[in-house]
Every structure is written in C-alpha cells, then in structure tokens.
PDB file of C-alpha atoms in Angstrom:
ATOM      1  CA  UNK A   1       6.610 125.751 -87.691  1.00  0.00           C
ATOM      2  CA  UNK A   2      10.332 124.973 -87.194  1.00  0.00           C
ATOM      3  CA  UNK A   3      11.705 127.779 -85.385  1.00  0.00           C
ATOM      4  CA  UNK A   4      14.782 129.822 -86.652  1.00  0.00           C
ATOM      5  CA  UNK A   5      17.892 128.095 -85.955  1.00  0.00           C
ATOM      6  CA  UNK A   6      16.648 125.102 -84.705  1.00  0.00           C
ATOM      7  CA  UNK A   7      18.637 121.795 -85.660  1.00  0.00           C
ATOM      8  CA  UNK A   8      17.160 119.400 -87.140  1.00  0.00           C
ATOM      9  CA  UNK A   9      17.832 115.553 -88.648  1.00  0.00           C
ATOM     10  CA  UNK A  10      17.048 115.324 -92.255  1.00  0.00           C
ATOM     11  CA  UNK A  11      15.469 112.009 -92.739  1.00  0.00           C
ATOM     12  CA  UNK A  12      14.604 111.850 -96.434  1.00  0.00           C
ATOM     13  CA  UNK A  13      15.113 113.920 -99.321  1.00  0.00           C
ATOM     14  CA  UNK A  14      12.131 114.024-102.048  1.00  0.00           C
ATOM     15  CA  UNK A  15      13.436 112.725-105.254  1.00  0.00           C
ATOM     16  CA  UNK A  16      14.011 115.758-107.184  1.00  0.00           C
ATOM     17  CA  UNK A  17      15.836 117.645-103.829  1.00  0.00           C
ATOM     18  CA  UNK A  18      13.313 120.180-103.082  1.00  0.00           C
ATOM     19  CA  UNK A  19      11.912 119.416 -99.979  1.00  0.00           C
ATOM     20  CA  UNK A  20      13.683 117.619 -97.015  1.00  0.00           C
ATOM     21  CA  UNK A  21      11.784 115.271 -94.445  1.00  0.00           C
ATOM     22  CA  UNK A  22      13.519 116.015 -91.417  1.00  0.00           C
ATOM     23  CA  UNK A  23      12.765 115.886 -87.738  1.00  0.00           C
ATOM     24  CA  UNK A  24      13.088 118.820 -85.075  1.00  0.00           C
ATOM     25  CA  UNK A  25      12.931 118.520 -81.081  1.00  0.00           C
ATOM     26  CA  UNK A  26       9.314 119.249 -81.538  1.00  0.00           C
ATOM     27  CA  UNK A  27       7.922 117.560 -84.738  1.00  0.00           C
ATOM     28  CA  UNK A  28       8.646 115.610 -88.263  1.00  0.00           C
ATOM     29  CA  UNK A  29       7.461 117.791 -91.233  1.00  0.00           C
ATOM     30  CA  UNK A  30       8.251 118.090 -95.084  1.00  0.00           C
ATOM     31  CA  UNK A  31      10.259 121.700 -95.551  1.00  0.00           C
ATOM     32  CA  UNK A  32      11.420 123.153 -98.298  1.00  0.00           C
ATOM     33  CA  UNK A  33      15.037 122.190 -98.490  1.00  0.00           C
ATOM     34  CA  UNK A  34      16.089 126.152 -98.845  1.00  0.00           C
ATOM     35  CA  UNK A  35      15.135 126.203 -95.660  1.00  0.00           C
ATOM     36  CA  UNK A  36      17.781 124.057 -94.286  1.00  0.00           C
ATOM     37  CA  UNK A  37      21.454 124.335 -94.101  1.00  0.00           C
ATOM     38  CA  UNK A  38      24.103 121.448 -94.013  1.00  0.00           C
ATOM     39  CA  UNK A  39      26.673 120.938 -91.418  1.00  0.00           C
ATOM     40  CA  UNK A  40      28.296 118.818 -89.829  1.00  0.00           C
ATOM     41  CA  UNK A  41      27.078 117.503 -86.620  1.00  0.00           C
ATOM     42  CA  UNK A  42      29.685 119.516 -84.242  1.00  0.00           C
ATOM     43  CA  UNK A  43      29.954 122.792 -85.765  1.00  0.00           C
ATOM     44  CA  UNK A  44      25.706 122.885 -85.179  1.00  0.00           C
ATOM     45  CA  UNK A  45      26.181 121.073 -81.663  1.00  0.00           C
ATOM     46  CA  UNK A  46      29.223 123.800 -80.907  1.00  0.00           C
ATOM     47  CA  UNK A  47      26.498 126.976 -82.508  1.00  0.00           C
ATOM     48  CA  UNK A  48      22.960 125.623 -80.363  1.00  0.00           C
ATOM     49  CA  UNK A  49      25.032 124.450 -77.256  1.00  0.00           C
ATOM     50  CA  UNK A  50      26.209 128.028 -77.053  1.00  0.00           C
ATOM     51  CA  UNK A  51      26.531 128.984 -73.620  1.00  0.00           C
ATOM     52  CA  UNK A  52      26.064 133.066 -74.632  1.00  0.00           C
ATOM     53  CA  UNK A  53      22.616 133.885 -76.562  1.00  0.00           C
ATOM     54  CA  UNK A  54      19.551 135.772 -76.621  1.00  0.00           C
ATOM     55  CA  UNK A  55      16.456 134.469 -76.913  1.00  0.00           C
ATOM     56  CA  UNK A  56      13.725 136.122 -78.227  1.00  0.00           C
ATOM     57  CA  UNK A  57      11.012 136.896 -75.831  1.00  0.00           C
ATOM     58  CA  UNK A  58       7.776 138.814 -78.507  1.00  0.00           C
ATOM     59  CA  UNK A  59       6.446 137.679 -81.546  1.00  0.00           C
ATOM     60  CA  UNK A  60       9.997 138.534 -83.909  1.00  0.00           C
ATOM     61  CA  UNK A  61      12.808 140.505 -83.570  1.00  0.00           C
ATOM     62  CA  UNK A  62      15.018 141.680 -86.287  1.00  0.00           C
ATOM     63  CA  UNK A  63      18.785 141.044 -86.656  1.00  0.00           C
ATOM     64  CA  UNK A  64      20.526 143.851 -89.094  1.00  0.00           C
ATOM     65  CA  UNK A  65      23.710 142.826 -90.748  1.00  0.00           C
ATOM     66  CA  UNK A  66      25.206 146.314 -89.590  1.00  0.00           C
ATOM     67  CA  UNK A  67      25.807 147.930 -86.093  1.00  0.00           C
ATOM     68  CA  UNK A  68      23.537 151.270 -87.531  1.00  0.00           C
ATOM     69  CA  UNK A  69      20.834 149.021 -88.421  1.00  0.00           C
ATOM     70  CA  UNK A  70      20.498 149.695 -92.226  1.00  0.00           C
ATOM     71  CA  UNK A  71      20.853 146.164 -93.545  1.00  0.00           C
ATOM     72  CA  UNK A  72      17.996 143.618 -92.315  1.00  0.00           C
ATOM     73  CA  UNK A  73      18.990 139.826 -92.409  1.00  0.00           C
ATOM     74  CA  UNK A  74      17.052 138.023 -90.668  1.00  0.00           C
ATOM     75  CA  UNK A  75      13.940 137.749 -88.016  1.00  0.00           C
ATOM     76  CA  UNK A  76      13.902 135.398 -85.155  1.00  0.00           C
ATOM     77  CA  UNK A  77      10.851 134.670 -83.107  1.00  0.00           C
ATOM     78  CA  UNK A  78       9.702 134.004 -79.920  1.00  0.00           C
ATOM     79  CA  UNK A  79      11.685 131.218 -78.031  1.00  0.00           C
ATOM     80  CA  UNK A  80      14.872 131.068 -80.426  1.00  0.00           C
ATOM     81  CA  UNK A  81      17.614 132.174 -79.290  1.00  0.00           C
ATOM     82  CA  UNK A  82      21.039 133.586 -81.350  1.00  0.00           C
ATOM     83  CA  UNK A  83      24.543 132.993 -79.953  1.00  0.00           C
ATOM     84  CA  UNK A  84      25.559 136.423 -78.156  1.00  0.00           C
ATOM     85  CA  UNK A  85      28.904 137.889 -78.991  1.00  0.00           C
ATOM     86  CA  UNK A  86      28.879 141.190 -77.079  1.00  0.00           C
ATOM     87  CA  UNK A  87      25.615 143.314 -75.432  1.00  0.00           C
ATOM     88  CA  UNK A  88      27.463 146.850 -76.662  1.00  0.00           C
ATOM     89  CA  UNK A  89      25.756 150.549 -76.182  1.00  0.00           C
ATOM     90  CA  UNK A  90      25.115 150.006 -80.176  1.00  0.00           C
ATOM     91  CA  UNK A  91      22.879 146.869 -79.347  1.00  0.00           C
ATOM     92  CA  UNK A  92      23.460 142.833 -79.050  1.00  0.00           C
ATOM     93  CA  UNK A  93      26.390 141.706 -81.514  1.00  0.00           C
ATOM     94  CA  UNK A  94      25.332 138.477 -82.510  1.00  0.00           C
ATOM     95  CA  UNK A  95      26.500 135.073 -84.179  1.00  0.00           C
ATOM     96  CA  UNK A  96      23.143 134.177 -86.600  1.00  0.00           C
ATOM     97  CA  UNK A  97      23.038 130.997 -88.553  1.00  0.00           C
ATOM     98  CA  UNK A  98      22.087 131.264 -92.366  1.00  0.00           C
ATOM     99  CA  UNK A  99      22.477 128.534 -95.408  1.00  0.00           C
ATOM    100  CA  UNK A 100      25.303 129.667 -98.205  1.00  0.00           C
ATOM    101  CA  UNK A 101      24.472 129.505-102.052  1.00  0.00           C
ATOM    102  CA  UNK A 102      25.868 125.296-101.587  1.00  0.00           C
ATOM    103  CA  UNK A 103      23.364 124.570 -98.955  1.00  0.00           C
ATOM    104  CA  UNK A 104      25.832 124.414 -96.030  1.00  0.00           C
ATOM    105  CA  UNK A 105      25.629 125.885 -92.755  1.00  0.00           C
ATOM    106  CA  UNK A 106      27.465 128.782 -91.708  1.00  0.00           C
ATOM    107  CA  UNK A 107      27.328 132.003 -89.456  1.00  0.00           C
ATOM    108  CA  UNK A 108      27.172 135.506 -89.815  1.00  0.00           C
ATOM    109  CA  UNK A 109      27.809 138.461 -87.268  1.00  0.00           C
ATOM    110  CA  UNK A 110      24.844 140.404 -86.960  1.00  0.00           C
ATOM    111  CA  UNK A 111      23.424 143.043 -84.789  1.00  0.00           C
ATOM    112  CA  UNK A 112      19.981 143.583 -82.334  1.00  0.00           C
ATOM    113  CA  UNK A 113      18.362 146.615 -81.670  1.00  0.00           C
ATOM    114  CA  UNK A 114      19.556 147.283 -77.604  1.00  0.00           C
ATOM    115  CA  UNK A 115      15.729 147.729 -77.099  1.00  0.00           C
ATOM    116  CA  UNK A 116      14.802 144.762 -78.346  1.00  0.00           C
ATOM    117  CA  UNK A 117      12.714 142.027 -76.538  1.00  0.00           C
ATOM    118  CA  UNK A 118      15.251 139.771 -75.917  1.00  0.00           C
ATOM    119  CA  UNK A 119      16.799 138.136 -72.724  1.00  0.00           C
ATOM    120  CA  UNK A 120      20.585 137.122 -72.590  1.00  0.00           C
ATOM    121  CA  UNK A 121      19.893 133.557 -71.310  1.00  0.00           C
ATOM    122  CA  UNK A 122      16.816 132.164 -70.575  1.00  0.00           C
ATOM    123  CA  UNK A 123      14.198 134.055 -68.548  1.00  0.00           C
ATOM    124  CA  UNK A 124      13.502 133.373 -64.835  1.00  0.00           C
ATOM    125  CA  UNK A 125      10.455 131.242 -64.646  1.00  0.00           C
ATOM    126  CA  UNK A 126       8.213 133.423 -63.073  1.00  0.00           C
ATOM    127  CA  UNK A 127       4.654 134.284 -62.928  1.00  0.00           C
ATOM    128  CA  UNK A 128       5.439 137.505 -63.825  1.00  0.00           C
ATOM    129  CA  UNK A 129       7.764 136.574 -66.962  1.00  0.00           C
ATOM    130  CA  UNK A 130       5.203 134.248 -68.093  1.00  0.00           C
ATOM    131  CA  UNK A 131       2.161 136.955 -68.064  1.00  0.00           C
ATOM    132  CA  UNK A 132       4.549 139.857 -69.714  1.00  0.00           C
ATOM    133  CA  UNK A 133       5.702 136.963 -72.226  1.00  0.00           C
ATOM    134  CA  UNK A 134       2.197 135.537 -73.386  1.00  0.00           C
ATOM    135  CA  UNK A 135       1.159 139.344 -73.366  1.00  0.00           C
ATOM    136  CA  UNK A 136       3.735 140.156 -76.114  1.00  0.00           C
ATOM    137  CA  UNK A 137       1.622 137.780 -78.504  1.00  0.00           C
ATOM    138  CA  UNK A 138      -2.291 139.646 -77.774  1.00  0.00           C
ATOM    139  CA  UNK A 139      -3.671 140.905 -80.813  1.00  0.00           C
ATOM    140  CA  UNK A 140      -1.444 138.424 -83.179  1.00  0.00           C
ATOM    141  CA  UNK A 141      -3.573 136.553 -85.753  1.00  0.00           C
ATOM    142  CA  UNK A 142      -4.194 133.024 -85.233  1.00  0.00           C
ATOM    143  CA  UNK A 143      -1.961 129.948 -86.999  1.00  0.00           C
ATOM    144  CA  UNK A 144      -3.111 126.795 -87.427  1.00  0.00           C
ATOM    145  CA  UNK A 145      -0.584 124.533 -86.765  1.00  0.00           C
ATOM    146  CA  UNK A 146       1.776 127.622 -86.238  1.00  0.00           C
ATOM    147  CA  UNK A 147       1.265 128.732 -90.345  1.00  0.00           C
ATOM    148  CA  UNK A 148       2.303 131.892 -91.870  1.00  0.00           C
ATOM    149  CA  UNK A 149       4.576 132.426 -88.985  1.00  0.00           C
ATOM    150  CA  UNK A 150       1.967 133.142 -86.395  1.00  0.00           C
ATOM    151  CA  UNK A 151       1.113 130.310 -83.258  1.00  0.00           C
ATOM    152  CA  UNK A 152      -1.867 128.310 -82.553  1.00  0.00           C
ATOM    153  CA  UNK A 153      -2.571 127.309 -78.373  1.00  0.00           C
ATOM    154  CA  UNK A 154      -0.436 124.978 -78.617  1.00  0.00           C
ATOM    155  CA  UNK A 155       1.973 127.118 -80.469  1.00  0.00           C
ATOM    156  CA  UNK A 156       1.839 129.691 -77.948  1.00  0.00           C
ATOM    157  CA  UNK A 157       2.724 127.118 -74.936  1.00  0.00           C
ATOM    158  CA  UNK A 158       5.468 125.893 -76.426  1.00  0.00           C
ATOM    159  CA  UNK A 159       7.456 129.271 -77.944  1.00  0.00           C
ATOM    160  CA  UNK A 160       6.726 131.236 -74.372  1.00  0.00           C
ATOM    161  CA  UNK A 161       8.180 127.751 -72.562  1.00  0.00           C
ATOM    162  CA  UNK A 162      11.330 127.998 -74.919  1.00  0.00           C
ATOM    163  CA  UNK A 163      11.759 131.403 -73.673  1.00  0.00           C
ATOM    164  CA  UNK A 164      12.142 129.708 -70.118  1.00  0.00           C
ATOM    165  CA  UNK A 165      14.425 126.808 -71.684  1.00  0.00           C
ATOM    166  CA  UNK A 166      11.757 124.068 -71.337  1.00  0.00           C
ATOM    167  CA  UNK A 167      11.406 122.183 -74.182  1.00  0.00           C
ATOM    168  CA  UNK A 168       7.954 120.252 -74.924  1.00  0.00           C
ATOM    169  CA  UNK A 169       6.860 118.425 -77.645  1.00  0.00           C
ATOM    170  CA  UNK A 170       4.470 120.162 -80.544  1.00  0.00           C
ATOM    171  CA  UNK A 171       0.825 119.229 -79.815  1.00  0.00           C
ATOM    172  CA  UNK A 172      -0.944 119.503 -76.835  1.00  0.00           C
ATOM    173  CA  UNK A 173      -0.558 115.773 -75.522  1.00  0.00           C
ATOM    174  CA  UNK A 174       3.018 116.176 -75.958  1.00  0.00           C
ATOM    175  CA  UNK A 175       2.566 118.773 -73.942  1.00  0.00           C
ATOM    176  CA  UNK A 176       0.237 117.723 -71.254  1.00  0.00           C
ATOM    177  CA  UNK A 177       2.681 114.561 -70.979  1.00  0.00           C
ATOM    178  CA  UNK A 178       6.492 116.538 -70.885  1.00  0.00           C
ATOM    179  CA  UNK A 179       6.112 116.838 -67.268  1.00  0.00           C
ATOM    180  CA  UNK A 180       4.497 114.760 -63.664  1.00  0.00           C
ATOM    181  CA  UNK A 181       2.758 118.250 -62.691  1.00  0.00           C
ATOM    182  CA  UNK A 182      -0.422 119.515 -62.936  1.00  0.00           C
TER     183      UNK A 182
END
C-alpha cells in the first residue's frame, strides 16, 4: 500500500492509461492511475515538505470537507500526515491533497475531528508512544502485503515508524538494513 498523500515518480504508464508504474519512498508497484494526481514537482515538494501537519497516529482518521463534520472526503491512515492550517476549538483545519476530474494535483481545506488520533508533528520517539501507537492497530485484520487497507508485520513497522518521522523501506530487509542498530 501507498499511503495517502505520499509522492510518488510515475515511471511508466500502461498503454491504454489505466494504471501507472510509479515508485514511492517505500516500494515500485502498478496503481490504478485514479489513484494518482499530476503536479508539478514544486507545488508537491512545497505540500509534503510542509513544516505544519498532522500525522495520523491509529489505523484511519477521517477528514470532513466542513467544520460541523457533515461532509466526509477523505481517510488518512496511520503514518501520513496532512498539512495543518489551524488546530481551532472546532477541530484541525487542514490542507488535504486530492486529484481533479484532469488528473492534476490540487488541495482542498478540510477539517479533523479535535479528538482525533493525530499528533501535530511527529511523535516523540518514546517507548511509551511506540506501545500506545502499535496498540491502536490490536484487533485489525491482517494484510498481506498491506491489502485492503489493513498492514502486514512489516506493514505495521513501517506506518508506526512514519508516525515518528523515520522512514524505512517496505519489506523487512529494508527494514532490518535502514539503520547500524540492533
């Protein structure tokens, strides 16, 4: 799984447009093209390099496209983060990625419950944020290879390291290899 606003390079596109080959800071995989939006290279730099966001520290979180939280938009999941406009009484005011009808890239302002699971910046890397965060995901079904929007072991590692801001690879020698410690 390619997390929620996660950029990616499009490497290839299939021959009748429907699926994009593309490569993420975790993995290469065929997605469907819908799933991607367009832009150019600074305006997704200026969006990810955000230096005000939330991540998301459980298994999803909505975002509502209303401050009363009537109009759902969007989920993001563990380990992506949004760009944070304003924490308000009324909840997080976010800036949330989508793709428009032409494919490109563009933002939206959207809103997060103020009780949501969420951490403005990354999380302190604890012991104790690291139990509460893999807690968050007991009970959830298994994914292979993170399908169906759920997490695998390896899966897990990586989404509850994002929450921290460390970044490792997709499988587990990736993982066992992003760092000298043991």
């Amino acid at each position: 799984m390619i997390d929620y606003a996660s950029p990616v390079a499009v490497l290839h596109i299939s021959k009748d447009h429907d699926w994009y080959y593309v490569r993420s800071q975790t993995m290469f995989a065929w997605v469907p093209a819908e799933n991607v939006a367009l832009g150019l290279r600074n305006e997704i730099d200026d969006y990810v390099n955000a230096d005000d966001f939330i991540v998301c520290t459980e298994h999803k979180v909505p975002i509502y496209g209303d401050r009363d939280f009537d109009q759902f938009a969007a989920f993001f999941y563990m380990g992506a983060k949004v760009r944070l406009i304003g924490n308000e009484n009324a909840g997080y005011r976010v800036s949330f990625p989508y793709r428009r009808q032409d494919g490109m890239f563009a933002t939206a302002t959207g809103w997060v419950k103020p009780d949501a699971r969420v951490h403005e910046g990354y999380q302190s890397f604890t012991q104790r944020n690291i139990i509460d965060t893999v807690f968050t995901l007991l009970y959830r079904p298994y994914g292979w290879a993170d399908s169906y929007n759920e997490r695998d072991c390896c899966g897990m590692i990586r989404t509850v390291l994002r929450t921290f801001g460390i970044y490792t690879g997709r499988w587990t020698t990736h993982q066992l290899h992003a760092s000298d410690h043991i």
